[in-house]
Amino acid sequence: MATLRLGDLAPNFDAETTKGTINFYDYLGDSWGVLFSHPADFTPVCTTELGTVANYLPEFTKRNVKVIALSVDSLESHLKWINDIEETQNVTLNYPIIADENKEVANLYDMIHPNANETFTVRSVFIIGNDKKVKLTLTYPASTGRNFDELLRVIDSLQLTANYSVATPANWKDGQDVVISPSVKDEDIEAKFPKGYNRIKYYLRMTPQPNK
């Protein structure tokens, strides 16, 4: 399958997980989603990542985001691994891990990159909107753990810019000023952005974050 691109409909699937059999769309419901893959069970970096997401789950929930992990190992292996994750990371793992032994989901989402490894999934990340469309894709090598603070920052930006005519500048964090979209005419800014704005250049106009 061709690589998923931004705006593509995220493929639906049925899968066995550590929380039972799920249908991906049913699992997401009206929520946003983060689907992230792991090269293998009982590996050190993955153990820290899954533990970190467990700790961050309230932050994802606050943003109406459901998380789900994937590895191409078995359900039995996942369940044993969870014990290690909970012990070493001091967490309770209360979100599902997909057991994708036949690699159906991995192939559906192009998570296996043969030039990196012919067998295991790379560290893929898909942020999926509540319209079931792909909003962000990231691919990390097996050796590099992900930055989940960055994923939360991106989700904040995606959810903000989906509802307002703004974009977020470099290194933006929730609560900081944002860029007014070029499609908004100067004469319409006052009505759309009553907090005011700073016109730096005709194409660079900043305004306080509108939903704060």
JSON list of C-alpha atoms in Angstrom, two decimals:
[
{"chain": "A", "resi": 1, "resn": "MET", "atom": "CA", "xyz": [0.00, 0.00, 0.00]},
{"chain": "A", "resi": 2, "resn": "ALA", "atom": "CA", "xyz": [1.13, 3.57, -0.69]},
{"chain": "A", "resi": 3, "resn": "THR", "atom": "CA", "xyz": [2.21, 5.68, 2.24]},
{"chain": "A", "resi": 4, "resn": "LEU", "atom": "CA", "xyz": [-0.65, 7.45, 4.00]},
{"chain": "A", "resi": 5, "resn": "ARG", "atom": "CA", "xyz": [-0.64, 11.18, 3.40]},
{"chain": "A", "resi": 6, "resn": "LEU", "atom": "CA", "xyz": [-2.06, 14.07, 5.35]},
{"chain": "A", "resi": 7, "resn": "GLY", "atom": "CA", "xyz": [-5.79, 14.34, 4.76]},
{"chain": "A", "resi": 8, "resn": "ASP", "atom": "CA", "xyz": [-6.16, 10.68, 3.79]},
{"chain": "A", "resi": 9, "resn": "LEU", "atom": "CA", "xyz": [-8.84, 8.66, 5.53]},
{"chain": "A", "resi": 10, "resn": "ALA", "atom": "CA", "xyz": [-7.17, 6.51, 8.17]},
{"chain": "A", "resi": 11, "resn": "PRO", "atom": "CA", "xyz": [-7.80, 2.84, 7.32]},
{"chain": "A", "resi": 12, "resn": "ASN", "atom": "CA", "xyz": [-10.21, 1.04, 9.62]},
{"chain": "A", "resi": 13, "resn": "PHE", "atom": "CA", "xyz": [-9.38, -2.42, 10.98]},
{"chain": "A", "resi": 14, "resn": "ASP", "atom": "CA", "xyz": [-10.36, -5.08, 13.50]},
{"chain": "A", "resi": 15, "resn": "ALA", "atom": "CA", "xyz": [-7.61, -6.31, 15.82]},
{"chain": "A", "resi": 16, "resn": "GLU", "atom": "CA", "xyz": [-6.84, -8.27, 18.96]},
{"chain": "A", "resi": 17, "resn": "THR", "atom": "CA", "xyz": [-5.51, -6.04, 21.72]},
{"chain": "A", "resi": 18, "resn": "THR", "atom": "CA", "xyz": [-4.60, -6.24, 25.37]},
{"chain": "A", "resi": 19, "resn": "LYS", "atom": "CA", "xyz": [-8.05, -4.76, 26.07]},
{"chain": "A", "resi": 20, "resn": "GLY", "atom": "CA", "xyz": [-9.95, -7.23, 23.88]},
{"chain": "A", "resi": 21, "resn": "THR", "atom": "CA", "xyz": [-10.98, -7.26, 20.23]},
{"chain": "A", "resi": 22, "resn": "ILE", "atom": "CA", "xyz": [-11.56, -3.79, 18.83]},
{"chain": "A", "resi": 23, "resn": "ASN", "atom": "CA", "xyz": [-12.75, -2.10, 15.69]},
{"chain": "A", "resi": 24, "resn": "PHE", "atom": "CA", "xyz": [-10.51, 0.92, 15.27]},
{"chain": "A", "resi": 25, "resn": "TYR", "atom": "CA", "xyz": [-13.27, 3.36, 14.27]},
{"chain": "A", "resi": 26, "resn": "ASP", "atom": "CA", "xyz": [-15.50, 2.15, 17.08]},
{"chain": "A", "resi": 27, "resn": "TYR", "atom": "CA", "xyz": [-12.63, 2.53, 19.53]},
{"chain": "A", "resi": 28, "resn": "LEU", "atom": "CA", "xyz": [-12.04, 6.12, 18.45]},
{"chain": "A", "resi": 29, "resn": "GLY", "atom": "CA", "xyz": [-15.73, 7.07, 18.40]},
{"chain": "A", "resi": 30, "resn": "ASP", "atom": "CA", "xyz": [-15.88, 10.87, 18.20]},
{"chain": "A", "resi": 31, "resn": "SER", "atom": "CA", "xyz": [-12.41, 11.27, 19.67]},
{"chain": "A", "resi": 32, "resn": "TRP", "atom": "CA", "xyz": [-9.09, 12.11, 18.07]},
{"chain": "A", "resi": 33, "resn": "GLY", "atom": "CA", "xyz": [-6.57, 9.27, 18.02]},
{"chain": "A", "resi": 34, "resn": "VAL", "atom": "CA", "xyz": [-2.86, 8.54, 18.30]},
{"chain": "A", "resi": 35, "resn": "LEU", "atom": "CA", "xyz": [-1.73, 5.22, 16.81]},
{"chain": "A", "resi": 36, "resn": "PHE", "atom": "CA", "xyz": [1.93, 4.47, 17.46]},
{"chain": "A", "resi": 37, "resn": "SER", "atom": "CA", "xyz": [3.99, 1.39, 16.64]},
{"chain": "A", "resi": 38, "resn": "HIS", "atom": "CA", "xyz": [6.90, -0.31, 18.36]},
{"chain": "A", "resi": 39, "resn": "PRO", "atom": "CA", "xyz": [9.65, -2.50, 16.89]},
{"chain": "A", "resi": 40, "resn": "ALA", "atom": "CA", "xyz": [9.28, -5.32, 19.42]},
{"chain": "A", "resi": 41, "resn": "ASP", "atom": "CA", "xyz": [8.20, -6.32, 22.92]},
{"chain": "A", "resi": 42, "resn": "PHE", "atom": "CA", "xyz": [10.70, -6.44, 25.77]},
{"chain": "A", "resi": 43, "resn": "THR", "atom": "CA", "xyz": [12.88, -3.73, 24.26]},
{"chain": "A", "resi": 44, "resn": "PRO", "atom": "CA", "xyz": [14.23, -0.90, 26.41]},
{"chain": "A", "resi": 45, "resn": "VAL", "atom": "CA", "xyz": [13.19, 2.21, 24.49]},
{"chain": "A", "resi": 46, "resn": "CYS", "atom": "CA", "xyz": [9.68, 0.89, 23.86]},
{"chain": "A", "resi": 47, "resn": "THR", "atom": "CA", "xyz": [9.29, 0.12, 27.55]},
{"chain": "A", "resi": 48, "resn": "THR", "atom": "CA", "xyz": [10.00, 3.76, 28.44]},
{"chain": "A", "resi": 49, "resn": "GLU", "atom": "CA", "xyz": [7.68, 5.03, 25.70]},
{"chain": "A", "resi": 50, "resn": "LEU", "atom": "CA", "xyz": [4.68, 2.97, 26.75]},
{"chain": "A", "resi": 51, "resn": "GLY", "atom": "CA", "xyz": [5.25, 3.96, 30.36]},
{"chain": "A", "resi": 52, "resn": "THR", "atom": "CA", "xyz": [5.47, 7.62, 29.41]},
{"chain": "A", "resi": 53, "resn": "VAL", "atom": "CA", "xyz": [2.18, 7.46, 27.49]},
{"chain": "A", "resi": 54, "resn": "ALA", "atom": "CA", "xyz": [0.53, 5.82, 30.51]},
{"chain": "A", "resi": 55, "resn": "ASN", "atom": "CA", "xyz": [1.68, 8.75, 32.64]},
{"chain": "A", "resi": 56, "resn": "TYR", "atom": "CA", "xyz": [0.52, 11.24, 30.03]},
{"chain": "A", "resi": 57, "resn": "LEU", "atom": "CA", "xyz": [-2.89, 9.63, 29.52]},
{"chain": "A", "resi": 58, "resn": "PRO", "atom": "CA", "xyz": [-4.75, 12.36, 31.48]},
{"chain": "A", "resi": 59, "resn": "GLU", "atom": "CA", "xyz": [-3.26, 14.95, 29.11]},
{"chain": "A", "resi": 60, "resn": "PHE", "atom": "CA", "xyz": [-4.44, 13.00, 26.06]},
{"chain": "A", "resi": 61, "resn": "THR", "atom": "CA", "xyz": [-7.87, 12.48, 27.63]},
{"chain": "A", "resi": 62, "resn": "LYS", "atom": "CA", "xyz": [-8.16, 16.21, 28.37]},
{"chain": "A", "resi": 63, "resn": "ARG", "atom": "CA", "xyz": [-7.71, 16.82, 24.65]},
{"chain": "A", "resi": 64, "resn": "ASN", "atom": "CA", "xyz": [-10.31, 14.17, 23.69]},
{"chain": "A", "resi": 65, "resn": "VAL", "atom": "CA", "xyz": [-7.59, 11.90, 22.30]},
{"chain": "A", "resi": 66, "resn": "LYS", "atom": "CA", "xyz": [-7.51, 8.11, 22.56]},
{"chain": "A", "resi": 67, "resn": "VAL", "atom": "CA", "xyz": [-4.15, 6.37, 22.29]},
{"chain": "A", "resi": 68, "resn": "ILE", "atom": "CA", "xyz": [-3.42, 2.88, 21.01]},
{"chain": "A", "resi": 69, "resn": "ALA", "atom": "CA", "xyz": [-0.07, 1.14, 20.54]},
{"chain": "A", "resi": 70, "resn": "LEU", "atom": "CA", "xyz": [1.00, -1.65, 18.20]},
{"chain": "A", "resi": 71, "resn": "SER", "atom": "CA", "xyz": [3.71, -4.28, 18.03]},
{"chain": "A", "resi": 72, "resn": "VAL", "atom": "CA", "xyz": [3.98, -7.31, 15.76]},
{"chain": "A", "resi": 73, "resn": "ASP", "atom": "CA", "xyz": [4.39, -9.62, 18.75]},
{"chain": "A", "resi": 74, "resn": "SER", "atom": "CA", "xyz": [1.67, -11.84, 20.21]},
{"chain": "A", "resi": 75, "resn": "LEU", "atom": "CA", "xyz": [-1.04, -10.97, 22.67]},
{"chain": "A", "resi": 76, "resn": "GLU", "atom": "CA", "xyz": [0.54, -13.33, 25.21]},
{"chain": "A", "resi": 77, "resn": "SER", "atom": "CA", "xyz": [3.86, -11.55, 24.79]},
{"chain": "A", "resi": 78, "resn": "HIS", "atom": "CA", "xyz": [2.20, -8.14, 25.20]},
{"chain": "A", "resi": 79, "resn": "LEU", "atom": "CA", "xyz": [0.51, -9.18, 28.44]},
{"chain": "A", "resi": 80, "resn": "LYS", "atom": "CA", "xyz": [3.81, -10.40, 29.91]},
{"chain": "A", "resi": 81, "resn": "TRP", "atom": "CA", "xyz": [5.57, -7.25, 28.76]},
{"chain": "A", "resi": 82, "resn": "ILE", "atom": "CA", "xyz": [2.96, -5.04, 30.42]},
{"chain": "A", "resi": 83, "resn": "ASN", "atom": "CA", "xyz": [4.03, -6.46, 33.78]},
{"chain": "A", "resi": 84, "resn": "ASP", "atom": "CA", "xyz": [7.57, -5.26, 33.12]},
{"chain": "A", "resi": 85, "resn": "ILE", "atom": "CA", "xyz": [6.39, -1.85, 31.93]},
{"chain": "A", "resi": 86, "resn": "GLU", "atom": "CA", "xyz": [4.24, -1.31, 35.00]},
{"chain": "A", "resi": 87, "resn": "GLU", "atom": "CA", "xyz": [7.01, -2.48, 37.33]},
{"chain": "A", "resi": 88, "resn": "THR", "atom": "CA", "xyz": [9.87, -0.48, 35.81]},
{"chain": "A", "resi": 89, "resn": "GLN", "atom": "CA", "xyz": [7.94, 2.69, 34.89]},
{"chain": "A", "resi": 90, "resn": "ASN", "atom": "CA", "xyz": [5.73, 2.78, 38.00]},
{"chain": "A", "resi": 91, "resn": "VAL", "atom": "CA", "xyz": [2.52, 3.07, 35.96]},
{"chain": "A", "resi": 92, "resn": "THR", "atom": "CA", "xyz": [-0.74, 1.29, 35.20]},
{"chain": "A", "resi": 93, "resn": "LEU", "atom": "CA", "xyz": [-1.03, 0.60, 31.48]},
{"chain": "A", "resi": 94, "resn": "ASN", "atom": "CA", "xyz": [-4.71, 1.28, 30.84]},
{"chain": "A", "resi": 95, "resn": "TYR", "atom": "CA", "xyz": [-4.77, 1.72, 27.07]},
{"chain": "A", "resi": 96, "resn": "PRO", "atom": "CA", "xyz": [-4.65, -1.07, 24.43]},
{"chain": "A", "resi": 97, "resn": "ILE", "atom": "CA", "xyz": [-1.66, -2.56, 22.62]},
{"chain": "A", "resi": 98, "resn": "ILE", "atom": "CA", "xyz": [-2.52, -4.20, 19.30]},
{"chain": "A", "resi": 99, "resn": "ALA", "atom": "CA", "xyz": [-1.15, -7.71, 18.74]},
{"chain": "A", "resi": 100, "resn": "ASP", "atom": "CA", "xyz": [-0.32, -7.59, 15.05]},
{"chain": "A", "resi": 101, "resn": "GLU", "atom": "CA", "xyz": [1.47, -10.91, 14.49]},
{"chain": "A", "resi": 102, "resn": "ASN", "atom": "CA", "xyz": [0.24, -11.23, 10.90]},
{"chain": "A", "resi": 103, "resn": "LYS", "atom": "CA", "xyz": [1.32, -7.61, 10.24]},
{"chain": "A", "resi": 104, "resn": "GLU", "atom": "CA", "xyz": [-2.05, -6.69, 8.76]},
{"chain": "A", "resi": 105, "resn": "VAL", "atom": "CA", "xyz": [-2.26, -3.32, 10.51]},
{"chain": "A", "resi": 106, "resn": "ALA", "atom": "CA", "xyz": [1.47, -2.68, 10.07]},
{"chain": "A", "resi": 107, "resn": "ASN", "atom": "CA", "xyz": [1.12, -3.16, 6.31]},
{"chain": "A", "resi": 108, "resn": "LEU", "atom": "CA", "xyz": [-2.11, -1.17, 6.19]},
{"chain": "A", "resi": 109, "resn": "TYR", "atom": "CA", "xyz": [-0.28, 1.79, 7.72]},
{"chain": "A", "resi": 110, "resn": "ASP", "atom": "CA", "xyz": [3.09, 1.15, 6.02]},
{"chain": "A", "resi": 111, "resn": "MET", "atom": "CA", "xyz": [4.89, 0.68, 9.34]},
{"chain": "A", "resi": 112, "resn": "ILE", "atom": "CA", "xyz": [7.51, -1.77, 8.05]},
{"chain": "A", "resi": 113, "resn": "HIS", "atom": "CA", "xyz": [10.40, -0.12, 6.20]},
{"chain": "A", "resi": 114, "resn": "PRO", "atom": "CA", "xyz": [12.51, -2.90, 4.66]},
{"chain": "A", "resi": 115, "resn": "ASN", "atom": "CA", "xyz": [15.67, -0.81, 4.36]},
{"chain": "A", "resi": 116, "resn": "ALA", "atom": "CA", "xyz": [15.56, -0.26, 8.11]},
{"chain": "A", "resi": 117, "resn": "ASN", "atom": "CA", "xyz": [14.34, -3.73, 9.10]},
{"chain": "A", "resi": 118, "resn": "GLU", "atom": "CA", "xyz": [12.43, -6.29, 7.07]},
{"chain": "A", "resi": 119, "resn": "THR", "atom": "CA", "xyz": [10.63, -7.77, 10.08]},
{"chain": "A", "resi": 120, "resn": "PHE", "atom": "CA", "xyz": [9.84, -5.15, 12.68]},
{"chain": "A", "resi": 121, "resn": "THR", "atom": "CA", "xyz": [7.83, -1.95, 12.57]},
{"chain": "A", "resi": 122, "resn": "VAL", "atom": "CA", "xyz": [9.59, 1.38, 12.79]},
{"chain": "A", "resi": 123, "resn": "ARG", "atom": "CA", "xyz": [8.42, 3.93, 15.38]},
{"chain": "A", "resi": 124, "resn": "SER", "atom": "CA", "xyz": [5.48, 5.30, 13.40]},
{"chain": "A", "resi": 125, "resn": "VAL", "atom": "CA", "xyz": [3.06, 7.88, 14.78]},
{"chain": "A", "resi": 126, "resn": "PHE", "atom": "CA", "xyz": [-0.30, 8.77, 13.29]},
{"chain": "A", "resi": 127, "resn": "ILE", "atom": "CA", "xyz": [-2.46, 11.54, 14.71]},
{"chain": "A", "resi": 128, "resn": "ILE", "atom": "CA", "xyz": [-6.01, 11.05, 13.46]},
{"chain": "A", "resi": 129, "resn": "GLY", "atom": "CA", "xyz": [-8.73, 13.67, 13.72]},
{"chain": "A", "resi": 130, "resn": "ASN", "atom": "CA", "xyz": [-12.28, 13.10, 14.88]},
{"chain": "A", "resi": 131, "resn": "ASP", "atom": "CA", "xyz": [-13.18, 13.04, 11.17]},
{"chain": "A", "resi": 132, "resn": "LYS", "atom": "CA", "xyz": [-11.00, 9.88, 10.86]},
{"chain": "A", "resi": 133, "resn": "LYS", "atom": "CA", "xyz": [-8.52, 11.69, 8.61]},
{"chain": "A", "resi": 134, "resn": "VAL", "atom": "CA", "xyz": [-4.74, 11.62, 9.06]},
{"chain": "A", "resi": 135, "resn": "LYS", "atom": "CA", "xyz": [-3.56, 14.93, 10.54]},
{"chain": "A", "resi": 136, "resn": "LEU", "atom": "CA", "xyz": [0.11, 14.11, 11.20]},
{"chain": "A", "resi": 137, "resn": "THR", "atom": "CA", "xyz": [2.58, 11.33, 10.46]},
{"chain": "A", "resi": 138, "resn": "LEU", "atom": "CA", "xyz": [6.00, 10.89, 12.06]},
{"chain": "A", "resi": 139, "resn": "THR", "atom": "CA", "xyz": [8.54, 8.13, 11.56]},
{"chain": "A", "resi": 140, "resn": "TYR", "atom": "CA", "xyz": [11.37, 7.53, 14.00]},
{"chain": "A", "resi": 141, "resn": "PRO", "atom": "CA", "xyz": [14.15, 4.94, 13.73]},
{"chain": "A", "resi": 142, "resn": "ALA", "atom": "CA", "xyz": [14.13, 2.09, 16.22]},
{"chain": "A", "resi": 143, "resn": "SER", "atom": "CA", "xyz": [17.01, 3.68, 18.14]},
{"chain": "A", "resi": 144, "resn": "THR", "atom": "CA", "xyz": [15.28, 6.98, 18.94]},
{"chain": "A", "resi": 145, "resn": "GLY", "atom": "CA", "xyz": [12.51, 7.33, 21.50]},
{"chain": "A", "resi": 146, "resn": "ARG", "atom": "CA", "xyz": [9.68, 9.73, 20.79]},
{"chain": "A", "resi": 147, "resn": "ASN", "atom": "CA", "xyz": [9.02, 13.08, 22.42]},
{"chain": "A", "resi": 148, "resn": "PHE", "atom": "CA", "xyz": [5.44, 12.92, 23.69]},
{"chain": "A", "resi": 149, "resn": "ASP", "atom": "CA", "xyz": [5.50, 16.54, 24.83]},
{"chain": "A", "resi": 150, "resn": "GLU", "atom": "CA", "xyz": [5.89, 17.39, 21.15]},
{"chain": "A", "resi": 151, "resn": "LEU", "atom": "CA", "xyz": [2.93, 15.19, 20.22]},
{"chain": "A", "resi": 152, "resn": "LEU", "atom": "CA", "xyz": [0.75, 17.00, 22.77]},
{"chain": "A", "resi": 153, "resn": "ARG", "atom": "CA", "xyz": [1.97, 20.35, 21.40]},
{"chain": "A", "resi": 154, "resn": "VAL", "atom": "CA", "xyz": [1.06, 19.28, 17.87]},
{"chain": "A", "resi": 155, "resn": "ILE", "atom": "CA", "xyz": [-2.38, 18.10, 18.99]},
{"chain": "A", "resi": 156, "resn": "ASP", "atom": "CA", "xyz": [-2.97, 21.49, 20.65]},
{"chain": "A", "resi": 157, "resn": "SER", "atom": "CA", "xyz": [-2.03, 23.19, 17.38]},
{"chain": "A", "resi": 158, "resn": "LEU", "atom": "CA", "xyz": [-4.13, 20.87, 15.22]},
{"chain": "A", "resi": 159, "resn": "GLN", "atom": "CA", "xyz": [-7.22, 21.27, 17.35]},
{"chain": "A", "resi": 160, "resn": "LEU", "atom": "CA", "xyz": [-6.80, 25.05, 17.55]},
{"chain": "A", "resi": 161, "resn": "THR", "atom": "CA", "xyz": [-6.21, 25.58, 13.84]},
{"chain": "A", "resi": 162, "resn": "ALA", "atom": "CA", "xyz": [-9.10, 23.28, 12.92]},
{"chain": "A", "resi": 163, "resn": "ASN", "atom": "CA", "xyz": [-11.52, 25.71, 14.58]},
{"chain": "A", "resi": 164, "resn": "TYR", "atom": "CA", "xyz": [-9.99, 29.14, 13.95]},
{"chain": "A", "resi": 165, "resn": "SER", "atom": "CA", "xyz": [-8.40, 30.87, 10.96]},
{"chain": "A", "resi": 166, "resn": "VAL", "atom": "CA", "xyz": [-4.92, 30.74, 12.46]},
{"chain": "A", "resi": 167, "resn": "ALA", "atom": "CA", "xyz": [-1.65, 28.85, 12.23]},
{"chain": "A", "resi": 168, "resn": "THR", "atom": "CA", "xyz": [0.96, 28.31, 14.93]},
{"chain": "A", "resi": 169, "resn": "PRO", "atom": "CA", "xyz": [4.52, 29.68, 14.55]},
{"chain": "A", "resi": 170, "resn": "ALA", "atom": "CA", "xyz": [7.82, 27.93, 15.21]},
{"chain": "A", "resi": 171, "resn": "ASN", "atom": "CA", "xyz": [8.20, 26.50, 18.73]},
{"chain": "A", "resi": 172, "resn": "TRP", "atom": "CA", "xyz": [4.66, 27.62, 19.60]},
{"chain": "A", "resi": 173, "resn": "LYS", "atom": "CA", "xyz": [3.18, 26.37, 22.85]},
{"chain": "A", "resi": 174, "resn": "ASP", "atom": "CA", "xyz": [-0.42, 26.46, 24.04]},
{"chain": "A", "resi": 175, "resn": "GLY", "atom": "CA", "xyz": [-1.28, 29.97, 25.27]},
{"chain": "A", "resi": 176, "resn": "GLN", "atom": "CA", "xyz": [1.16, 31.86, 23.05]},
{"chain": "A", "resi": 177, "resn": "ASP", "atom": "CA", "xyz": [0.35, 34.22, 20.18]},
{"chain": "A", "resi": 178, "resn": "VAL", "atom": "CA", "xyz": [-0.61, 32.70, 16.84]},
{"chain": "A", "resi": 179, "resn": "VAL", "atom": "CA", "xyz": [-0.44, 33.70, 13.19]},
{"chain": "A", "resi": 180, "resn": "ILE", "atom": "CA", "xyz": [-3.55, 34.96, 11.43]},
{"chain": "A", "resi": 181, "resn": "SER", "atom": "CA", "xyz": [-4.11, 32.96, 8.25]},
{"chain": "A", "resi": 182, "resn": "PRO", "atom": "CA", "xyz": [-3.29, 34.81, 5.01]},
{"chain": "A", "resi": 183, "resn": "SER", "atom": "CA", "xyz": [-6.83, 34.07, 3.80]},
{"chain": "A", "resi": 184, "resn": "VAL", "atom": "CA", "xyz": [-8.20, 36.53, 6.40]},
{"chain": "A", "resi": 185, "resn": "LYS", "atom": "CA", "xyz": [-8.38, 40.06, 4.99]},
{"chain": "A", "resi": 186, "resn": "ASP", "atom": "CA", "xyz": [-7.20, 42.98, 7.11]},
{"chain": "A", "resi": 187, "resn": "GLU", "atom": "CA", "xyz": [-10.69, 44.46, 7.19]},
{"chain": "A", "resi": 188, "resn": "ASP", "atom": "CA", "xyz": [-12.10, 41.23, 8.66]},
{"chain": "A", "resi": 189, "resn": "ILE", "atom": "CA", "xyz": [-9.55, 40.82, 11.45]},
{"chain": "A", "resi": 190, "resn": "GLU", "atom": "CA", "xyz": [-11.29, 43.01, 14.03]},
{"chain": "A", "resi": 191, "resn": "ALA", "atom": "CA", "xyz": [-14.48, 40.97, 13.85]},
{"chain": "A", "resi": 192, "resn": "LYS", "atom": "CA", "xyz": [-12.70, 37.63, 13.84]},
{"chain": "A", "resi": 193, "resn": "PHE", "atom": "CA", "xyz": [-10.04, 38.48, 16.42]},
{"chain": "A", "resi": 194, "resn": "PRO", "atom": "CA", "xyz": [-11.41, 40.97, 18.96]},
{"chain": "A", "resi": 195, "resn": "LYS", "atom": "CA", "xyz": [-8.31, 40.64, 21.16]},
{"chain": "A", "resi": 196, "resn": "GLY", "atom": "CA", "xyz": [-6.41, 42.71, 18.60]},
{"chain": "A", "resi": 197, "resn": "TYR", "atom": "CA", "xyz": [-3.43, 41.92, 16.44]},
{"chain": "A", "resi": 198, "resn": "ASN", "atom": "CA", "xyz": [0.10, 42.99, 15.55]},
{"chain": "A", "resi": 199, "resn": "ARG", "atom": "CA", "xyz": [0.83, 43.56, 11.86]},
{"chain": "A", "resi": 200, "resn": "ILE", "atom": "CA", "xyz": [4.54, 42.79, 11.42]},
{"chain": "A", "resi": 201, "resn": "LYS", "atom": "CA", "xyz": [4.38, 42.37, 7.64]},
{"chain": "A", "resi": 202, "resn": "TYR", "atom": "CA", "xyz": [1.35, 42.28, 5.36]},
{"chain": "A", "resi": 203, "resn": "TYR", "atom": "CA", "xyz": [1.64, 38.47, 5.41]},
{"chain": "A", "resi": 204, "resn": "LEU", "atom": "CA", "xyz": [2.72, 38.14, 9.07]},
{"chain": "A", "resi": 205, "resn": "ARG", "atom": "CA", "xyz": [0.01, 39.18, 11.49]},
{"chain": "A", "resi": 206, "resn": "MET", "atom": "CA", "xyz": [0.02, 37.92, 15.09]},
{"chain": "A", "resi": 207, "resn": "THR", "atom": "CA", "xyz": [-2.88, 37.70, 17.50]},
{"chain": "A", "resi": 208, "resn": "PRO", "atom": "CA", "xyz": [-3.42, 36.28, 20.99]},
{"chain": "A", "resi": 209, "resn": "GLN", "atom": "CA", "xyz": [-4.59, 32.67, 20.96]},
{"chain": "A", "resi": 210, "resn": "PRO", "atom": "CA", "xyz": [-8.33, 33.01, 20.30]},
{"chain": "A", "resi": 211, "resn": "ASN", "atom": "CA", "xyz": [-9.57, 30.19, 22.53]},
{"chain": "A", "resi": 212, "resn": "LYS", "atom": "CA", "xyz": [-7.78, 31.35, 25.67]}
]
